[in-house]
């Protein structure tokens, strides 16, 4: 991101300097700054930067970057797999929490301290507290510091089923799992985690733990513990460090007892930049050009679990703050998974009481929104109202379950939309898949690297130069690598195709075959899902095997 700190930044004695810099950069308005000051004067125990973050006017990541730039220090990497728990305990827990200080690593160069704001705890004070160590001050968000403190000081003794279940949730969060599965078998309980899209066994429990553990999960999810014959859904929250996690529970009866799945939703989901998601600059420009339209339809397509809604939120979140301040944005989701304090009005769809997508859309239009996000277009009424909203001056974003971007055209016309009306409002479609990244510590150059380079030579030349050196990678699951816990992969990135339909209105209205439209788009330089995946595997960002497994082949 561009620097928010200007050379004329005011001295750190000014408690409002962060707000002033945000105002100068256009991230907030003068009215918002004035309101934040009024709230700070009522709660002076909180820092002004914390007030801005709590109001949703700035993200913790942006605050950390501003602190690092202003004080000319590095940003601390508080990855729990690499921080030293013994080093953390050099500072008493209550002191670390109250002052926002973390001793997180010793190196040959000395002791590394992470602080929220070097103005409140800087190098001179640290040298007094640790006179025998060379000190390196780095900055981190209060949330990350509190999370690391929780991790270091947590009590691992769990005497009861409720504590045992909470420990399972905490372990799942620590391993970046998206889902916790508690599955009853005939003589045991199997606990598995879905990490980077793959289910991985974590531990077994004896049969006598089955009922207490399931009951603890149902209580945590606010479900009826007396109902064991019918499926149930529930919701809950858990705070780990300073991060809030929304938990969605699902319980179904099986022949061996009830099975529980807990979806773990990080409150930071949807806040990643395009670069963090693995979207390359050329595709970022195409997406930004779609969002620059004041009205129209934009769809994101893909199967369940391909990150469609997260991408939509990232798209809106990456709009310039100066533009967001002047927009009214309303989202309709079933259910709302990621709570955003910043700029969005979020509405839960509940079809059991008649609060459907189509019914809510009719009322949302009376609130004069500029941008509407519809979680999923699944029927003709929803599609028709969304189309009407786009035709009357709103920018509407939604998702569809199709295999590729062009499949959205077929899907929408099959639903019953008029092709002529669709062609005048459809701005573009994005298809996405998520592929795993090879672990940087244990992966190696693919044994067929040169053969793969030769095979895809024409594609690589067409898109040269690539942003990274060409080097196909091979993952090695089953090793003793501590970086990826032996899985061979660590994290996921997006493989996408972005198709703007500007200039193709006549082809859409005339029911032109999709392969003809695809050829026209490729002649304009747009990549397919498969091509984007091959290019990213050529740069070592994923493996060629992952790409072919994720992208359906016609």
CSV table of N, CA, C and O in Angstrom, one decimal, residues 328-378:
chain,number,residue,atom,x,y,z
A,328,UNK,N,-23.1,3.9,0.0
A,328,UNK,CA,-23.9,3.1,0.9
A,328,UNK,C,-23.9,1.7,0.3
A,328,UNK,O,-24.4,1.4,-0.8
A,329,UNK,N,-23.4,0.8,1.1
A,329,UNK,CA,-23.2,-0.6,0.7
A,329,UNK,C,-24.0,-1.5,1.6
A,329,UNK,O,-23.8,-1.5,2.8
A,330,UNK,N,-24.8,-2.4,1.0
A,330,UNK,CA,-25.6,-3.3,1.8
A,330,UNK,C,-25.4,-4.7,1.3
A,330,UNK,O,-25.3,-5.0,0.1
A,331,UNK,N,-25.2,-5.7,2.2
A,331,UNK,CA,-24.9,-7.1,1.8
A,331,UNK,C,-26.1,-8.0,2.4
A,331,UNK,O,-26.6,-7.7,3.4
A,332,UNK,N,-26.4,-8.9,1.6
A,332,UNK,CA,-27.4,-10.0,1.9
A,332,UNK,C,-26.7,-11.3,1.9
A,332,UNK,O,-26.2,-11.7,0.8
A,333,UNK,N,-26.7,-12.0,3.0
A,333,UNK,CA,-26.0,-13.3,3.0
A,333,UNK,C,-26.8,-14.3,3.8
A,333,UNK,O,-27.6,-14.0,4.7
A,334,UNK,N,-26.5,-15.6,3.5
A,334,UNK,CA,-27.2,-16.7,4.3
A,334,UNK,C,-26.1,-17.7,4.7
A,334,UNK,O,-25.8,-18.7,3.9
A,335,UNK,N,-25.6,-17.6,5.9
A,335,UNK,CA,-25.7,-16.5,6.8
A,335,UNK,C,-24.6,-15.5,6.6
A,335,UNK,O,-23.7,-15.8,5.8
A,336,UNK,N,-24.6,-14.4,7.4
A,336,UNK,CA,-23.5,-13.5,7.4
A,336,UNK,C,-22.4,-14.2,8.1
A,336,UNK,O,-22.5,-14.5,9.3
A,337,UNK,N,-21.3,-14.5,7.4
A,337,UNK,CA,-20.2,-15.2,8.0
A,337,UNK,C,-19.1,-14.3,8.6
A,337,UNK,O,-18.6,-14.5,9.7
A,338,UNK,N,-18.8,-13.3,7.9
A,338,UNK,CA,-17.7,-12.4,8.3
A,338,UNK,C,-18.3,-11.1,8.7
A,338,UNK,O,-18.9,-10.4,7.9
A,339,UNK,N,-18.2,-10.7,10.0
A,339,UNK,CA,-18.7,-9.4,10.4
A,339,UNK,C,-17.7,-8.3,10.1
A,339,UNK,O,-16.5,-8.4,10.4
A,340,UNK,N,-18.2,-7.3,9.4
A,340,UNK,CA,-17.3,-6.1,9.1
A,340,UNK,C,-17.8,-4.9,9.7
A,340,UNK,O,-19.0,-4.5,9.6
A,341,UNK,N,-17.0,-4.2,10.5
A,341,UNK,CA,-17.4,-3.0,11.1
A,341,UNK,C,-17.3,-1.8,10.2
A,341,UNK,O,-17.8,-0.7,10.5
A,342,UNK,N,-16.6,-2.0,9.0
A,342,UNK,CA,-16.3,-0.9,8.2
A,342,UNK,C,-17.2,-0.8,7.0
A,342,UNK,O,-17.1,-1.6,6.1
A,343,UNK,N,-18.1,0.2,7.0
A,343,UNK,CA,-18.8,0.7,5.8
A,343,UNK,C,-20.0,-0.2,5.4
A,343,UNK,O,-20.8,0.3,4.7
A,344,UNK,N,-20.0,-1.5,5.7
A,344,UNK,CA,-21.1,-2.4,5.2
A,344,UNK,C,-22.2,-2.5,6.1
A,344,UNK,O,-22.0,-2.6,7.4
A,345,UNK,N,-23.5,-2.4,5.6
A,345,UNK,CA,-24.6,-2.8,6.4
A,345,UNK,C,-24.9,-4.3,6.0
A,345,UNK,O,-25.2,-4.6,4.8
A,346,UNK,N,-24.9,-5.2,6.9
A,346,UNK,CA,-25.0,-6.6,6.6
A,346,UNK,C,-26.3,-7.2,7.1
A,346,UNK,O,-26.7,-6.9,8.2
A,347,UNK,N,-27.0,-8.0,6.3
A,347,UNK,CA,-28.3,-8.5,6.6
A,347,UNK,C,-28.3,-10.0,6.5
A,347,UNK,O,-27.8,-10.5,5.5
A,348,UNK,N,-28.8,-10.7,7.5
A,348,UNK,CA,-28.9,-12.2,7.4
A,348,UNK,C,-30.2,-12.6,6.7
A,348,UNK,O,-31.3,-12.1,7.0
A,349,UNK,N,-30.0,-13.5,5.7
A,349,UNK,CA,-31.2,-14.1,5.1
A,349,UNK,C,-31.6,-15.3,5.9
A,349,UNK,O,-30.8,-16.1,6.4
A,350,UNK,N,-32.9,-15.4,6.1
A,350,UNK,CA,-33.5,-16.5,6.9
A,350,UNK,C,-34.8,-17.0,6.2
A,350,UNK,O,-35.9,-16.4,6.4
A,351,UNK,N,-34.7,-18.0,5.3
A,351,UNK,CA,-35.8,-18.4,4.5
A,351,UNK,C,-36.9,-19.1,5.4
A,351,UNK,O,-38.0,-19.1,4.9
A,352,UNK,N,-36.6,-19.6,6.6
A,352,UNK,CA,-37.6,-20.2,7.4
A,352,UNK,C,-38.6,-19.3,7.9
A,352,UNK,O,-39.8,-19.7,8.1
A,353,UNK,N,-38.3,-18.0,7.9
A,353,UNK,CA,-39.3,-17.0,8.4
A,353,UNK,C,-39.7,-16.1,7.2
A,353,UNK,O,-40.3,-15.0,7.4
A,354,UNK,N,-39.4,-16.5,6.0
A,354,UNK,CA,-39.7,-15.7,4.8
A,354,UNK,C,-38.8,-14.6,4.5
A,354,UNK,O,-39.1,-13.8,3.6
A,355,UNK,N,-37.7,-14.5,5.1
A,355,UNK,CA,-36.7,-13.4,4.9
A,355,UNK,C,-35.7,-13.9,3.8
A,355,UNK,O,-34.6,-14.2,4.0
A,356,UNK,N,-36.3,-14.0,2.6
A,356,UNK,CA,-35.5,-14.6,1.5
A,356,UNK,C,-34.7,-13.5,0.8
A,356,UNK,O,-34.9,-12.3,1.0
A,357,UNK,N,-33.8,-13.9,-0.1
A,357,UNK,CA,-33.0,-13.0,-0.9
A,357,UNK,C,-33.9,-12.0,-1.7
A,357,UNK,O,-33.7,-10.8,-1.6
A,358,UNK,N,-34.9,-12.6,-2.4
A,358,UNK,CA,-35.7,-11.8,-3.2
A,358,UNK,C,-36.6,-10.8,-2.4
A,358,UNK,O,-36.7,-9.6,-2.8
A,359,UNK,N,-37.1,-11.3,-1.3
A,359,UNK,CA,-38.0,-10.4,-0.4
A,359,UNK,C,-37.1,-9.2,0.2
A,359,UNK,O,-37.6,-8.1,0.2
A,360,UNK,N,-35.9,-9.6,0.7
A,360,UNK,CA,-35.1,-8.5,1.2
A,360,UNK,C,-34.6,-7.5,0.2
A,360,UNK,O,-34.6,-6.3,0.4
A,361,UNK,N,-34.3,-8.0,-1.0
A,361,UNK,CA,-33.9,-7.1,-2.1
A,361,UNK,C,-34.9,-6.1,-2.4
A,361,UNK,O,-34.6,-4.9,-2.6
A,362,UNK,N,-36.2,-6.4,-2.4
A,362,UNK,CA,-37.2,-5.5,-2.7
A,362,UNK,C,-37.2,-4.3,-1.7
A,362,UNK,O,-37.4,-3.1,-2.0
A,363,UNK,N,-37.0,-4.6,-0.4
A,363,UNK,CA,-37.0,-3.6,0.6
A,363,UNK,C,-35.6,-2.9,0.7
A,363,UNK,O,-35.6,-1.7,1.0
A,364,UNK,N,-34.5,-3.5,0.3
A,364,UNK,CA,-33.2,-2.9,0.3
A,364,UNK,C,-33.2,-1.8,-0.7
A,364,UNK,O,-32.6,-0.7,-0.4
A,365,UNK,N,-33.8,-2.0,-1.8
A,365,UNK,CA,-33.8,-0.9,-2.9
A,365,UNK,C,-34.4,0.4,-2.4
A,365,UNK,O,-34.1,1.4,-2.9
A,366,UNK,N,-35.3,0.3,-1.4
A,366,UNK,CA,-36.0,1.5,-0.8
A,366,UNK,C,-35.0,2.3,0.0
A,366,UNK,O,-35.3,3.4,0.4
A,367,UNK,N,-33.9,1.7,0.4
A,367,UNK,CA,-32.9,2.4,1.2
A,367,UNK,C,-31.8,3.1,0.4
A,367,UNK,O,-30.8,3.5,0.9
A,368,UNK,N,-32.0,3.1,-0.9
A,368,UNK,CA,-31.2,3.9,-1.9
A,368,UNK,C,-29.7,3.5,-1.8
A,368,UNK,O,-28.8,4.3,-1.6
A,369,UNK,N,-29.4,2.2,-1.9
A,369,UNK,CA,-27.9,1.8,-1.8
A,369,UNK,C,-27.2,2.1,-3.1
A,369,UNK,O,-27.8,2.2,-4.2
A,370,UNK,N,-25.9,2.3,-3.0
A,370,UNK,CA,-25.1,2.4,-4.2
A,370,UNK,C,-24.5,1.1,-4.6
A,370,UNK,O,-24.4,0.8,-5.8
A,371,UNK,N,-24.2,0.2,-3.7
A,371,UNK,CA,-23.6,-1.1,-3.9
A,371,UNK,C,-24.4,-2.1,-3.2
A,371,UNK,O,-24.7,-1.9,-2.0
A,372,UNK,N,-24.8,-3.2,-3.8
A,372,UNK,CA,-25.5,-4.3,-3.2
A,372,UNK,C,-24.7,-5.6,-3.4
A,372,UNK,O,-24.3,-5.9,-4.6
A,373,UNK,N,-24.4,-6.3,-2.3
A,373,UNK,CA,-23.8,-7.6,-2.4
A,373,UNK,C,-24.8,-8.7,-2.1
A,373,UNK,O,-25.3,-8.7,-0.9
A,374,UNK,N,-25.1,-9.6,-3.0
A,374,UNK,CA,-26.1,-10.7,-2.8
A,374,UNK,C,-25.3,-11.9,-2.7
A,374,UNK,O,-24.6,-12.3,-3.6
A,375,UNK,N,-25.4,-12.6,-1.5
A,375,UNK,CA,-24.5,-13.8,-1.2
A,375,UNK,C,-24.6,-14.8,-2.3
A,375,UNK,O,-23.6,-15.4,-2.6
A,376,UNK,N,-25.8,-15.1,-2.9
A,376,UNK,CA,-25.9,-16.1,-3.9
A,376,UNK,C,-27.1,-15.9,-4.7
A,376,UNK,O,-28.2,-15.6,-4.2
A,377,UNK,N,-27.0,-16.0,-6.0
A,377,UNK,CA,-28.2,-15.9,-6.9
A,377,UNK,C,-28.5,-17.4,-7.3
A,377,UNK,O,-27.8,-18.0,-8.0
A,378,UNK,N,-29.7,-17.8,-6.7
A,378,UNK,CA,-30.0,-19.2,-6.9
A,378,UNK,C,-31.4,-19.4,-7.5
A,378,UNK,O,-31.8,-20.6,-7.8
